[in-house]
mmCIF file of C-alpha atoms and ligand atoms in Angstrom:
data_model
loop_
_atom_site.group_PDB
_atom_site.id
_atom_site.type_symbol
_atom_site.label_atom_id
_atom_site.label_comp_id
_atom_site.label_asym_id
_atom_site.label_seq_id
_atom_site.Cartn_x
_atom_site.Cartn_y
_atom_site.Cartn_z
ATOM 1 C CA UNK A 1 4.951 2.147 11.490
ATOM 2 C CA UNK A 2 5.575 -0.144 14.531
ATOM 3 C CA UNK A 3 3.336 -3.125 13.498
ATOM 4 C CA UNK A 4 3.315 -4.041 9.979
ATOM 5 C CA UNK A 5 1.318 -6.729 8.161
ATOM 6 C CA UNK A 6 3.324 -8.003 5.258
ATOM 7 C CA UNK A 7 1.361 -10.251 2.772
ATOM 8 C CA UNK A 8 3.390 -12.821 0.724
ATOM 9 C CA UNK A 9 6.353 -12.270 3.153
ATOM 10 C CA UNK A 10 7.435 -15.871 2.655
ATOM 11 C CA UNK A 11 8.103 -15.380 -1.074
ATOM 12 C CA UNK A 12 11.109 -13.818 -2.779
ATOM 13 C CA UNK A 13 10.672 -10.133 -2.343
ATOM 14 C CA UNK A 14 8.406 -10.182 0.623
ATOM 15 C CA UNK A 15 10.939 -12.199 2.626
ATOM 16 C CA UNK A 16 13.770 -10.095 1.572
ATOM 17 C CA UNK A 17 11.734 -7.037 2.896
ATOM 18 C CA UNK A 18 11.107 -8.752 6.212
ATOM 19 C CA UNK A 19 14.916 -9.306 6.530
ATOM 20 C CA UNK A 20 15.411 -5.767 5.603
ATOM 21 C CA UNK A 21 13.094 -4.583 8.382
ATOM 22 C CA UNK A 22 14.824 -6.668 10.975
ATOM 23 C CA UNK A 23 18.211 -5.328 9.978
ATOM 24 C CA UNK A 24 17.343 -1.679 9.571
ATOM 25 C CA UNK A 25 14.152 -0.867 11.688
ATOM 26 C CA UNK A 26 12.470 -1.716 15.026
ATOM 27 C CA UNK A 27 9.233 -2.830 13.232
ATOM 28 C CA UNK A 28 7.348 -5.840 14.388
ATOM 29 C CA UNK A 29 6.022 -7.980 11.553
ATOM 30 C CA UNK A 30 3.265 -10.438 10.843
ATOM 31 C CA UNK A 31 3.665 -12.153 7.679
ATOM 32 C CA UNK A 32 0.404 -13.456 5.998
ATOM 33 C CA UNK A 33 1.074 -16.026 3.414
ATOM 34 C CA UNK A 34 -0.687 -19.077 2.014
ATOM 35 C CA UNK A 35 2.619 -20.821 1.443
ATOM 36 C CA UNK A 36 2.039 -21.576 -2.179
ATOM 37 C CA UNK A 37 4.734 -23.516 -4.261
ATOM 38 C CA UNK A 38 6.574 -20.173 -4.542
ATOM 39 C CA UNK A 39 7.244 -19.778 -0.813
ATOM 40 C CA UNK A 40 9.245 -21.367 2.033
ATOM 41 C CA UNK A 41 9.270 -21.067 5.786
ATOM 42 C CA UNK A 42 13.023 -21.342 5.466
ATOM 43 C CA UNK A 43 13.240 -17.828 3.904
ATOM 44 C CA UNK A 44 12.093 -16.309 7.288
ATOM 45 C CA UNK A 45 14.461 -18.728 9.440
ATOM 46 C CA UNK A 46 16.785 -17.252 12.004
ATOM 47 C CA UNK A 47 14.752 -14.034 12.366
ATOM 48 C CA UNK A 48 13.829 -12.744 15.934
ATOM 49 C CA UNK A 49 10.788 -14.775 16.984
ATOM 50 C CA UNK A 50 9.721 -11.774 19.143
ATOM 51 C CA UNK A 51 9.621 -9.579 16.199
ATOM 52 C CA UNK A 52 8.264 -11.881 13.254
ATOM 53 C CA UNK A 53 5.142 -14.032 13.284
ATOM 54 C CA UNK A 54 3.887 -16.135 10.435
ATOM 55 C CA UNK A 55 0.226 -16.536 9.895
ATOM 56 C CA UNK A 56 -0.648 -19.175 7.195
ATOM 57 C CA UNK A 57 -3.679 -17.991 5.224
ATOM 58 C CA UNK A 58 -5.231 -16.766 1.947
ATOM 59 C CA UNK A 59 -5.523 -12.987 1.326
ATOM 60 C CA UNK A 60 -8.825 -13.619 -0.399
ATOM 61 C CA UNK A 61 -10.249 -14.955 2.669
ATOM 62 C CA UNK A 62 -11.839 -11.996 4.395
ATOM 63 C CA UNK A 63 -12.175 -13.876 7.888
ATOM 64 C CA UNK A 64 -8.541 -14.160 7.981
ATOM 65 C CA UNK A 65 -7.613 -10.801 6.567
ATOM 66 C CA UNK A 66 -10.103 -8.586 8.419
ATOM 67 C CA UNK A 67 -9.111 -9.218 12.040
ATOM 68 C CA UNK A 68 -5.333 -9.166 11.204
ATOM 69 C CA UNK A 69 -5.534 -5.864 9.347
ATOM 70 C CA UNK A 70 -7.277 -4.455 12.532
ATOM 71 C CA UNK A 71 -4.284 -5.114 14.709
ATOM 72 C CA UNK A 72 -1.706 -3.403 12.562
ATOM 73 C CA UNK A 73 -0.598 0.041 11.817
ATOM 74 C CA UNK A 74 0.157 -0.654 7.888
ATOM 75 C CA UNK A 75 -0.150 -3.391 5.423
ATOM 76 C CA UNK A 76 2.497 -3.970 2.960
ATOM 77 C CA UNK A 77 0.969 -6.075 0.126
ATOM 78 C CA UNK A 78 3.330 -8.293 -1.860
ATOM 79 C CA UNK A 79 1.191 -11.523 -1.907
ATOM 80 C CA UNK A 80 0.491 -12.503 -5.597
ATOM 81 C CA UNK A 81 0.847 -15.091 -8.174
ATOM 82 C CA UNK A 82 4.043 -13.803 -9.903
ATOM 83 C CA UNK A 83 5.214 -15.894 -12.871
ATOM 84 C CA UNK A 84 4.313 -14.817 -16.324
ATOM 85 C CA UNK A 85 4.735 -18.399 -17.716
ATOM 86 C CA UNK A 86 2.273 -19.821 -15.226
ATOM 87 C CA UNK A 87 -0.250 -17.317 -16.093
ATOM 88 C CA UNK A 88 -0.068 -18.484 -19.746
ATOM 89 C CA UNK A 89 -0.795 -21.911 -18.708
ATOM 90 C CA UNK A 90 -3.634 -21.284 -16.139
ATOM 91 C CA UNK A 91 -4.688 -17.668 -15.587
ATOM 92 C CA UNK A 92 -7.157 -18.639 -12.874
ATOM 93 C CA UNK A 93 -5.170 -18.253 -9.605
ATOM 94 C CA UNK A 94 -3.700 -14.881 -10.925
ATOM 95 C CA UNK A 95 -7.283 -13.503 -11.122
ATOM 96 C CA UNK A 96 -8.272 -15.044 -7.783
ATOM 97 C CA UNK A 97 -5.220 -13.970 -5.711
ATOM 98 C CA UNK A 98 -4.108 -10.750 -7.631
ATOM 99 C CA UNK A 99 -7.426 -9.258 -8.124
ATOM 100 C CA UNK A 100 -9.907 -10.698 -5.561
ATOM 101 C CA UNK A 101 -7.091 -11.034 -2.857
ATOM 102 C CA UNK A 102 -6.280 -7.160 -3.324
ATOM 103 C CA UNK A 103 -10.065 -6.410 -3.264
ATOM 104 C CA UNK A 104 -10.219 -8.241 0.200
ATOM 105 C CA UNK A 105 -7.152 -6.297 1.470
ATOM 106 C CA UNK A 106 -8.732 -3.072 0.376
ATOM 107 C CA UNK A 107 -12.009 -3.524 2.010
ATOM 108 C CA UNK A 108 -10.170 -4.473 5.244
ATOM 109 C CA UNK A 109 -8.013 -1.308 5.293
ATOM 110 C CA UNK A 110 -10.959 0.688 4.430
ATOM 111 C CA UNK A 111 -13.038 -0.654 7.297
ATOM 112 C CA UNK A 112 -10.313 -0.269 9.881
ATOM 113 C CA UNK A 113 -8.654 2.889 8.544
ATOM 114 C CA UNK A 114 -5.160 1.186 8.079
ATOM 115 C CA UNK A 115 -2.477 2.505 5.911
ATOM 116 C CA UNK A 116 -1.724 0.403 2.820
ATOM 117 C CA UNK A 117 1.243 0.095 0.417
ATOM 118 C CA UNK A 118 0.548 -1.919 -2.598
ATOM 119 C CA UNK A 119 3.369 -3.666 -4.471
ATOM 120 C CA UNK A 120 3.130 -3.838 -8.290
ATOM 121 C CA UNK A 121 5.310 -4.304 -11.265
ATOM 122 C CA UNK A 122 6.490 -2.230 -14.357
ATOM 123 C CA UNK A 123 4.932 -4.946 -16.660
ATOM 124 C CA UNK A 124 1.552 -3.056 -16.308
ATOM 125 C CA UNK A 125 2.843 -0.596 -18.785
ATOM 126 C CA UNK A 126 3.498 -3.199 -21.489
ATOM 127 C CA UNK A 127 6.841 -3.119 -23.158
ATOM 128 C CA UNK A 128 9.148 -0.750 -25.205
ATOM 129 C CA UNK A 129 11.228 -1.144 -28.532
ATOM 130 C CA UNK A 130 14.858 -1.964 -27.997
ATOM 131 C CA UNK A 131 15.953 1.312 -29.488
ATOM 132 C CA UNK A 132 13.266 3.442 -27.889
ATOM 133 C CA UNK A 133 15.067 6.268 -25.852
ATOM 134 C CA UNK A 134 11.959 6.460 -23.542
ATOM 135 C CA UNK A 135 11.553 4.705 -20.169
ATOM 136 C CA UNK A 136 8.397 3.986 -18.281
ATOM 137 C CA UNK A 137 7.352 6.882 -15.939
ATOM 138 C CA UNK A 138 4.481 7.249 -13.616
ATOM 139 C CA UNK A 139 2.417 8.909 -16.565
ATOM 140 C CA UNK A 140 2.896 5.949 -19.065
ATOM 141 C CA UNK A 141 -0.413 4.524 -20.025
ATOM 142 C CA UNK A 142 -1.239 0.996 -18.814
ATOM 143 C CA UNK A 143 -0.939 -1.671 -21.611
ATOM 144 C CA UNK A 144 -0.315 -5.017 -19.971
ATOM 145 C CA UNK A 145 0.489 -8.142 -22.220
ATOM 146 C CA UNK A 146 0.047 -11.307 -20.103
ATOM 147 C CA UNK A 147 -2.636 -12.527 -17.849
ATOM 148 C CA UNK A 148 -0.235 -11.913 -14.876
ATOM 149 C CA UNK A 149 0.534 -8.377 -15.809
ATOM 150 C CA UNK A 150 -3.231 -7.710 -16.651
ATOM 151 C CA UNK A 151 -4.096 -8.923 -13.159
ATOM 152 C CA UNK A 152 -1.435 -6.590 -11.482
ATOM 153 C CA UNK A 153 -2.827 -3.771 -13.654
ATOM 154 C CA UNK A 154 -6.424 -4.657 -12.305
ATOM 155 C CA UNK A 155 -5.173 -4.608 -8.720
ATOM 156 C CA UNK A 156 -3.517 -1.157 -9.301
ATOM 157 C CA UNK A 157 -6.659 0.256 -10.490
ATOM 158 C CA UNK A 158 -8.712 -1.197 -7.603
ATOM 159 C CA UNK A 159 -6.209 0.495 -5.115
ATOM 160 C CA UNK A 160 -6.440 4.031 -6.914
ATOM 161 C CA UNK A 161 -10.297 3.680 -6.998
ATOM 162 C CA UNK A 162 -10.403 2.875 -3.276
ATOM 163 C CA UNK A 163 -8.201 5.926 -2.572
ATOM 164 C CA UNK A 164 -10.276 8.265 -4.502
ATOM 165 C CA UNK A 165 -13.815 6.937 -3.779
ATOM 166 C CA UNK A 166 -13.301 5.742 -0.149
ATOM 167 C CA UNK A 167 -10.189 7.935 1.165
ATOM 168 C CA UNK A 168 -8.177 4.712 1.678
ATOM 169 C CA UNK A 169 -4.750 5.812 2.782
ATOM 170 C CA UNK A 170 -2.724 3.960 0.176
ATOM 171 C CA UNK A 171 0.439 4.274 -1.944
ATOM 172 C CA UNK A 172 1.563 2.170 -5.018
ATOM 173 C CA UNK A 173 4.962 1.252 -6.390
ATOM 174 C CA UNK A 174 5.778 -0.446 -9.679
ATOM 175 C CA UNK A 175 9.188 -1.815 -9.637
ATOM 176 C CA UNK A 176 11.360 -3.599 -12.367
ATOM 177 C CA UNK A 177 12.928 -7.060 -12.445
ATOM 178 C CA UNK A 178 14.350 -8.049 -8.919
ATOM 179 C CA UNK A 179 17.301 -10.405 -8.458
ATOM 180 C CA UNK A 180 18.759 -11.702 -5.112
ATOM 181 C CA UNK A 181 18.424 -14.544 -2.636
ATOM 182 C CA UNK A 182 15.331 -16.563 -2.107
ATOM 183 C CA UNK A 183 13.971 -16.121 -5.570
ATOM 184 C CA UNK A 184 12.259 -19.333 -6.884
ATOM 185 C CA UNK A 185 14.313 -21.246 -9.480
ATOM 186 C CA UNK A 186 11.528 -20.950 -12.013
ATOM 187 C CA UNK A 187 12.683 -17.367 -12.668
ATOM 188 C CA UNK A 188 15.178 -16.463 -15.227
ATOM 189 C CA UNK A 189 18.330 -15.683 -13.153
ATOM 190 C CA UNK A 190 18.009 -18.535 -10.622
ATOM 191 C CA UNK A 191 17.031 -20.911 -13.304
ATOM 192 C CA UNK A 192 20.266 -20.285 -15.240
ATOM 193 C CA UNK A 193 22.600 -20.113 -12.188
ATOM 194 C CA UNK A 194 21.148 -23.675 -10.955
ATOM 195 C CA UNK A 195 21.386 -25.051 -14.474
ATOM 196 C CA UNK A 196 25.036 -24.136 -14.598
ATOM 197 C CA UNK A 197 25.648 -25.507 -11.060
ATOM 198 C CA UNK A 198 24.062 -28.831 -12.359
ATOM 199 C CA UNK A 199 26.348 -28.995 -15.257
ATOM 200 C CA UNK A 200 23.665 -28.073 -17.928
ATOM 201 C CA UNK A 201 23.479 -25.239 -20.420
ATOM 202 C CA UNK A 202 21.379 -21.949 -19.662
ATOM 203 C CA UNK A 203 18.167 -21.633 -21.749
ATOM 204 C CA UNK A 204 17.225 -18.472 -23.640
ATOM 205 C CA UNK A 205 13.743 -17.945 -24.776
ATOM 206 C CA UNK A 206 13.639 -16.929 -28.424
ATOM 207 C CA UNK A 207 16.594 -14.570 -29.694
ATOM 208 C CA UNK A 208 17.496 -13.644 -26.059
ATOM 209 C CA UNK A 209 17.551 -9.966 -27.065
ATOM 210 C CA UNK A 210 14.670 -9.130 -24.724
ATOM 211 C CA UNK A 211 15.875 -6.430 -22.051
ATOM 212 C CA UNK A 212 15.006 -6.344 -18.431
ATOM 213 C CA UNK A 213 15.817 -3.631 -15.961
ATOM 214 C CA UNK A 214 17.358 -5.390 -13.008
ATOM 215 C CA UNK A 215 17.418 -4.112 -9.315
ATOM 216 C CA UNK A 216 18.568 -6.046 -6.291
ATOM 217 C CA UNK A 217 15.753 -7.075 -3.867
ATOM 218 C CA UNK A 218 17.462 -5.224 -1.040
ATOM 219 C CA UNK A 219 17.180 -2.028 -3.061
ATOM 220 C CA UNK A 220 13.444 -2.734 -3.608
ATOM 221 C CA UNK A 221 12.976 -3.132 0.130
ATOM 222 C CA UNK A 222 14.722 0.298 0.958
ATOM 223 C CA UNK A 223 12.508 1.906 -1.720
ATOM 224 C CA UNK A 224 9.387 0.365 -0.122
ATOM 225 C CA UNK A 225 10.337 1.401 3.381
ATOM 226 C CA UNK A 226 11.065 5.069 2.056
ATOM 227 C CA UNK A 227 7.609 5.357 0.330
ATOM 228 C CA UNK A 228 5.898 3.853 3.517
ATOM 229 C CA UNK A 229 7.441 6.562 5.586
ATOM 230 C CA UNK A 230 7.748 9.489 3.302
ATOM 231 C CA UNK A 231 5.397 8.873 0.302
ATOM 232 C CA UNK A 232 2.265 10.950 -0.330
ATOM 233 C CA UNK A 233 -1.091 9.300 -0.020
ATOM 234 C CA UNK A 234 -2.535 8.450 -3.381
ATOM 235 C CA UNK A 235 0.675 8.769 -5.099
ATOM 236 C CA UNK A 236 2.501 6.074 -7.346
ATOM 237 C CA UNK A 237 6.281 5.702 -7.394
ATOM 238 C CA UNK A 238 8.297 3.802 -9.986
ATOM 239 C CA UNK A 239 11.369 1.914 -8.420
ATOM 240 C CA UNK A 240 14.301 1.090 -10.675
ATOM 241 C CA UNK A 241 18.162 1.047 -10.480
ATOM 242 C CA UNK A 242 19.196 1.737 -14.118
ATOM 243 C CA UNK A 243 20.147 -2.023 -14.662
ATOM 244 C CA UNK A 244 19.066 -2.657 -18.236
ATOM 245 C CA UNK A 245 20.651 -5.731 -19.615
ATOM 246 C CA UNK A 246 19.569 -8.228 -22.476
ATOM 247 C CA UNK A 247 18.896 -11.686 -21.354
ATOM 248 C CA UNK A 248 21.730 -12.805 -23.572
ATOM 249 C CA UNK A 249 24.062 -10.384 -21.633
ATOM 250 C CA UNK A 250 22.899 -11.870 -18.261
ATOM 251 C CA UNK A 251 23.532 -15.418 -19.377
ATOM 252 C CA UNK A 252 26.907 -14.649 -20.724
ATOM 253 C CA UNK A 253 27.718 -12.878 -17.324
ATOM 254 C CA UNK A 254 26.692 -16.076 -15.414
ATOM 255 C CA UNK A 255 28.721 -18.212 -17.824
ATOM 256 C CA UNK A 256 31.683 -16.030 -17.224
ATOM 257 C CA UNK A 257 31.498 -16.105 -13.455
ATOM 258 C CA UNK A 258 31.693 -20.074 -13.686
ATOM 259 C CA UNK A 259 34.543 -19.880 -16.331
ATOM 260 C CA UNK A 260 32.368 -21.362 -19.103
ATOM 261 C CA UNK A 261 32.510 -20.298 -22.669
ATOM 262 C CA UNK A 262 30.208 -17.390 -23.458
ATOM 263 C CA UNK A 263 28.299 -19.328 -26.167
ATOM 264 C CA UNK A 264 27.600 -22.400 -23.872
ATOM 265 C CA UNK A 265 23.719 -21.841 -23.796
ATOM 266 C CA UNK A 266 20.643 -23.151 -25.848
ATOM 267 C CA UNK A 267 17.880 -21.123 -27.522
ATOM 268 C CA UNK A 268 14.491 -22.709 -26.496
ATOM 269 C CA UNK A 269 10.905 -21.959 -27.436
ATOM 270 C CA UNK A 270 9.987 -18.253 -26.962
ATOM 271 C CA UNK A 271 7.293 -17.078 -24.470
ATOM 272 C CA UNK A 272 3.829 -16.418 -26.071
ATOM 273 C CA UNK A 273 3.476 -12.538 -26.145
ATOM 274 C CA UNK A 274 7.077 -12.013 -24.830
ATOM 275 C CA UNK A 275 7.446 -8.451 -23.708
ATOM 276 C CA UNK A 276 10.600 -6.938 -25.534
ATOM 277 C CA UNK A 277 11.894 -4.466 -23.138
ATOM 278 C CA UNK A 278 11.128 -2.831 -19.731
ATOM 279 C CA UNK A 279 12.929 0.216 -18.357
ATOM 280 C CA UNK A 280 12.302 2.400 -15.529
ATOM 281 C CA UNK A 281 12.648 6.078 -15.005
ATOM 282 C CA UNK A 282 12.849 6.424 -11.138
ATOM 283 C CA UNK A 283 13.385 10.201 -10.964
ATOM 284 C CA UNK A 284 10.294 10.900 -8.911
ATOM 285 C CA UNK A 285 11.280 8.604 -6.206
ATOM 286 C CA UNK A 286 14.857 9.871 -5.938
ATOM 287 C CA UNK A 287 14.064 13.545 -6.205
ATOM 288 C CA UNK A 288 10.944 13.707 -3.902
ATOM 289 C CA UNK A 289 11.755 11.026 -1.417
ATOM 290 C CA UNK A 290 15.510 10.935 -1.666
ATOM 291 C CA UNK A 291 15.934 7.294 -2.320
ATOM 292 C CA UNK A 292 19.190 5.727 -3.983
ATOM 293 C CA UNK A 293 19.893 2.149 -4.725
ATOM 294 C CA UNK A 294 22.944 0.592 -2.998
ATOM 295 C CA UNK A 295 23.633 -2.066 -5.780
ATOM 296 C CA UNK A 296 24.802 0.287 -8.419
ATOM 297 C CA UNK A 297 26.993 -2.572 -9.923
ATOM 298 C CA UNK A 298 24.809 -5.248 -11.519
ATOM 299 C CA UNK A 299 27.698 -7.604 -12.199
ATOM 300 C CA UNK A 300 28.752 -7.442 -8.526
ATOM 301 C CA UNK A 301 25.313 -8.025 -7.233
ATOM 302 C CA UNK A 302 24.722 -11.012 -9.686
ATOM 303 C CA UNK A 303 28.119 -12.390 -8.594
ATOM 304 C CA UNK A 304 26.957 -12.264 -4.885
ATOM 305 C CA UNK A 305 23.716 -13.873 -5.893
ATOM 306 C CA UNK A 306 25.399 -16.716 -7.754
ATOM 307 C CA UNK A 307 27.394 -17.443 -4.605
ATOM 308 C CA UNK A 308 24.255 -17.425 -2.527
ATOM 309 C CA UNK A 309 22.744 -20.116 -4.769
ATOM 310 C CA UNK A 310 25.939 -22.168 -4.508
ATOM 311 C CA UNK A 311 25.751 -21.848 -0.744
ATOM 312 C CA UNK A 312 21.975 -22.675 -0.394
ATOM 313 C CA UNK A 313 21.544 -25.846 -2.518
ATOM 314 C CA UNK A 314 19.505 -27.401 0.255
ATOM 315 C CA UNK A 315 16.998 -24.647 -0.168
ATOM 316 C CA UNK A 316 16.414 -24.865 -4.051
ATOM 317 C CA UNK A 317 17.385 -28.373 -4.774
ATOM 318 C CA UNK A 318 13.848 -29.895 -3.854
ATOM 319 C CA UNK A 319 12.104 -27.754 -6.483
ATOM 320 C CA UNK A 320 14.604 -28.301 -9.143
ATOM 321 C CA UNK A 321 13.465 -31.539 -10.856
ATOM 322 C CA UNK A 322 9.736 -30.669 -11.121
ATOM 323 C CA UNK A 323 10.628 -27.105 -12.321
ATOM 324 C CA UNK A 324 12.806 -28.421 -15.085
ATOM 325 C CA UNK A 325 10.314 -31.355 -16.041
ATOM 326 C CA UNK A 326 7.493 -28.618 -16.468
ATOM 327 C CA UNK A 327 9.809 -26.462 -18.688
ATOM 328 C CA UNK A 328 10.934 -29.481 -20.751
ATOM 329 C CA UNK A 329 7.247 -30.408 -21.381
ATOM 330 C CA UNK A 330 6.951 -26.874 -23.122
ATOM 331 C CA UNK A 331 10.171 -27.108 -25.105
ATOM 332 C CA UNK A 332 11.717 -24.506 -22.769
HETATM 333 P P1 NAD B 1 6.817 -15.002 -5.314
HETATM 334 O O1 NAD B 1 6.008 -15.669 -6.256
HETATM 335 O O2 NAD B 1 8.134 -15.194 -5.003
HETATM 336 O O3 NAD B 1 6.105 -14.623 -3.736
HETATM 337 C C1 NAD B 1 4.577 -14.470 -3.765
HETATM 338 C C2 NAD B 1 4.171 -14.879 -2.270
HETATM 339 O O4 NAD B 1 2.873 -14.666 -2.102
HETATM 340 C C3 NAD B 1 4.604 -16.334 -1.861
HETATM 341 O O5 NAD B 1 5.125 -16.475 -0.739
HETATM 342 C C4 NAD B 1 3.125 -16.942 -1.982
HETATM 343 O O6 NAD B 1 3.050 -18.116 -1.110
HETATM 344 C C5 NAD B 1 2.192 -15.875 -1.622
HETATM 345 N N1 NAD B 1 0.963 -15.912 -1.989
HETATM 346 C C6 NAD B 1 0.468 -16.263 -3.314
HETATM 347 N N2 NAD B 1 -0.900 -16.398 -3.247
HETATM 348 C C7 NAD B 1 -1.304 -15.904 -1.953
HETATM 349 C C8 NAD B 1 -2.499 -15.812 -1.343
HETATM 350 N N3 NAD B 1 -3.793 -16.117 -2.141
HETATM 351 N N4 NAD B 1 -2.652 -15.569 -0.055
HETATM 352 C C9 NAD B 1 -1.451 -15.353 0.649
HETATM 353 N N5 NAD B 1 -0.268 -15.446 0.017
HETATM 354 C C10 NAD B 1 -0.179 -15.738 -1.173
HETATM 355 O O7 NAD B 1 6.594 -13.384 -5.861
HETATM 356 P P2 NAD B 1 7.788 -12.133 -5.793
HETATM 357 O O8 NAD B 1 8.683 -12.334 -7.086
HETATM 358 O O9 NAD B 1 8.271 -12.159 -4.474
HETATM 359 O O10 NAD B 1 6.726 -10.934 -5.917
HETATM 360 C C11 NAD B 1 6.075 -10.395 -4.868
HETATM 361 C C12 NAD B 1 5.285 -9.123 -5.332
HETATM 362 O O11 NAD B 1 6.158 -8.237 -5.970
HETATM 363 C C13 NAD B 1 4.194 -9.449 -6.302
HETATM 364 O O12 NAD B 1 3.126 -8.648 -5.969
HETATM 365 C C14 NAD B 1 4.967 -9.089 -7.677
HETATM 366 O O13 NAD B 1 3.871 -8.759 -8.586
HETATM 367 C C15 NAD B 1 5.647 -8.098 -7.291
HETATM 368 N N6 NAD B 1 6.747 -7.733 -8.125
HETATM 369 C C16 NAD B 1 7.700 -8.622 -8.428
HETATM 370 C C17 NAD B 1 8.860 -8.390 -9.172
HETATM 371 C C18 NAD B 1 9.901 -9.468 -9.513
HETATM 372 O O14 NAD B 1 10.849 -9.213 -10.225
HETATM 373 N N7 NAD B 1 9.915 -10.670 -8.953
HETATM 374 C C19 NAD B 1 9.086 -7.227 -9.742
HETATM 375 C C20 NAD B 1 8.054 -6.111 -9.434
HETATM 376 C C21 NAD B 1 7.060 -6.318 -8.695
HETATM 377 O O1 DAU B 2 9.307 -6.646 -14.402
HETATM 378 C C1 DAU B 2 8.905 -7.066 -13.220
HETATM 379 C C2 DAU B 2 8.427 -8.678 -13.400
HETATM 380 O O2 DAU B 2 9.654 -9.308 -13.593
HETATM 381 C C3 DAU B 2 7.688 -9.126 -12.176
HETATM 382 O O3 DAU B 2 6.315 -8.275 -12.182
HETATM 383 C C4 DAU B 2 7.383 -10.613 -12.426
HETATM 384 O O4 DAU B 2 6.666 -11.021 -11.071
HETATM 385 C C5 DAU B 2 8.767 -11.281 -12.448
HETATM 386 O O5 DAU B 2 8.578 -12.659 -12.646
HETATM 387 C C6 DAU B 2 9.552 -10.813 -13.566
HETATM 388 O O6 DAU B 2 8.786 -11.118 -14.822
HETATM 389 P P1 DAU B 2 9.717 -11.498 -16.161
HETATM 390 O O7 DAU B 2 8.555 -12.359 -16.934
HETATM 391 O O8 DAU B 2 10.447 -10.359 -16.701
HETATM 392 O O9 DAU B 2 10.764 -12.649 -15.454
HETATM 393 P P2 DAU B 2 11.311 -13.952 -15.688
HETATM 394 O O10 DAU B 2 12.259 -14.314 -14.693
HETATM 395 O O11 DAU B 2 10.153 -14.946 -15.990
HETATM 396 O O12 DAU B 2 12.018 -13.812 -17.069
HETATM 397 C C7 DAU B 2 12.960 -12.724 -17.382
HETATM 398 C C8 DAU B 2 13.340 -12.746 -18.846
HETATM 399 O O13 DAU B 2 14.058 -13.912 -19.101
HETATM 400 C C9 DAU B 2 12.177 -12.845 -19.695
HETATM 401 O O14 DAU B 2 12.518 -11.959 -20.894
HETATM 402 C C10 DAU B 2 11.944 -14.306 -20.175
HETATM 403 C C11 DAU B 2 13.378 -14.728 -20.202
HETATM 404 N N1 DAU B 2 13.554 -16.161 -19.804
HETATM 405 C C12 DAU B 2 12.897 -16.727 -18.773
HETATM 406 C C13 DAU B 2 13.215 -17.977 -18.308
HETATM 407 C C14 DAU B 2 12.560 -18.554 -17.117
HETATM 408 C C15 DAU B 2 14.443 -16.863 -20.511
HETATM 409 O O15 DAU B 2 15.085 -16.370 -21.535
HETATM 410 N N2 DAU B 2 14.757 -18.204 -20.191
HETATM 411 C C16 DAU B 2 14.215 -18.785 -19.074
HETATM 412 O O16 DAU B 2 14.421 -19.845 -18.778
#
């Protein structure tokens, strides 16, 4: 595992993974990233130049992917269109990148016999009722709701088919909602933090009772590194840190951090097909591979994330006006 190709490594979770590798391993990394609106080169700034190289390119372009894959020991595949709301507006890039792109990666690792770890989401399982004692496990049937989650479900199925039919050496992980530094401000937590920094009110879709299961991006990274090194080929591992909170609770926690009243938010138009609750049972990863999350206290991790956005306004400010204008046009 000395030479890793990390697709989508200039995005939120991919860049956190590259930072994690630099801090905790000796791996050398090539990031393959198309540098879409969701990415920035700044997220990779300050990393050792002799260990991290950025290649700007499309994972759906076999002429770019094939020779790169041949030069590496493993591919860690993060690249995707990742925002549910965008997939409701225009599903096309989600099909192209998440399904066709994954197909191109699979053909390259098959040809060159290179190990693959495919990054996926808990959203492939659909949603749970608020009062359901069950959580998602590796055996939960797939039931995706949005074009985004359906495209991720499709990519997961492709990976498993390539393992079974062609003997591709791959593992899959499905993780819950990540928070932490370098997350685009279109997403829930950074949107609300930056709204409050700018003196506006947080915006809750619908009732705000929807529940997400939050995990710090650093813990996602340590889980992926564990699976790469100890995971069994062909297996799927769910990644989660027991961080269930309603959207209302998260907004109130952000307001509390800033010393603002806990009802100082607005309800805005709901998301079409809005999944009610996600919850991960990560016992397989913990008992079989010995992984544990470090950020056990969500409120502490959220506080550090708020401070990061306060200290990195140069990074997010260029995207803020356009992001809010797009939301305002939808009544969100
Ligand atoms: P992101 O949108 O922040 O980053 C995606 C990255 O992929 C960007 O750098 C973008 O430029 C790149 N990219 C997009 N299309 C590309 C293409 N055709 N070729 C090359 N690069 C391309 O997303 P994220 O939140 O960091 O998510 C990363 C992965 O993790 C995705 O596969 C997502 O499904 C999965 N995931 C995300 C979460 C979450 O909470 N954000 C949770 C579980 C799983
Ligand atoms: O569960 C994993 C998934 O988590 C990943 O696969 C996705 O890539 C990632 O974007 C995330 O999906 P969500 O749709 O859960 O995340 P988002 O940040 O868009 O929204 C989180 C919740 O907050 C959701 O219930 C919608 C709500 N929301 C979102 C925004 C942007 C609001 O209430 N207000 C908002 O302004």
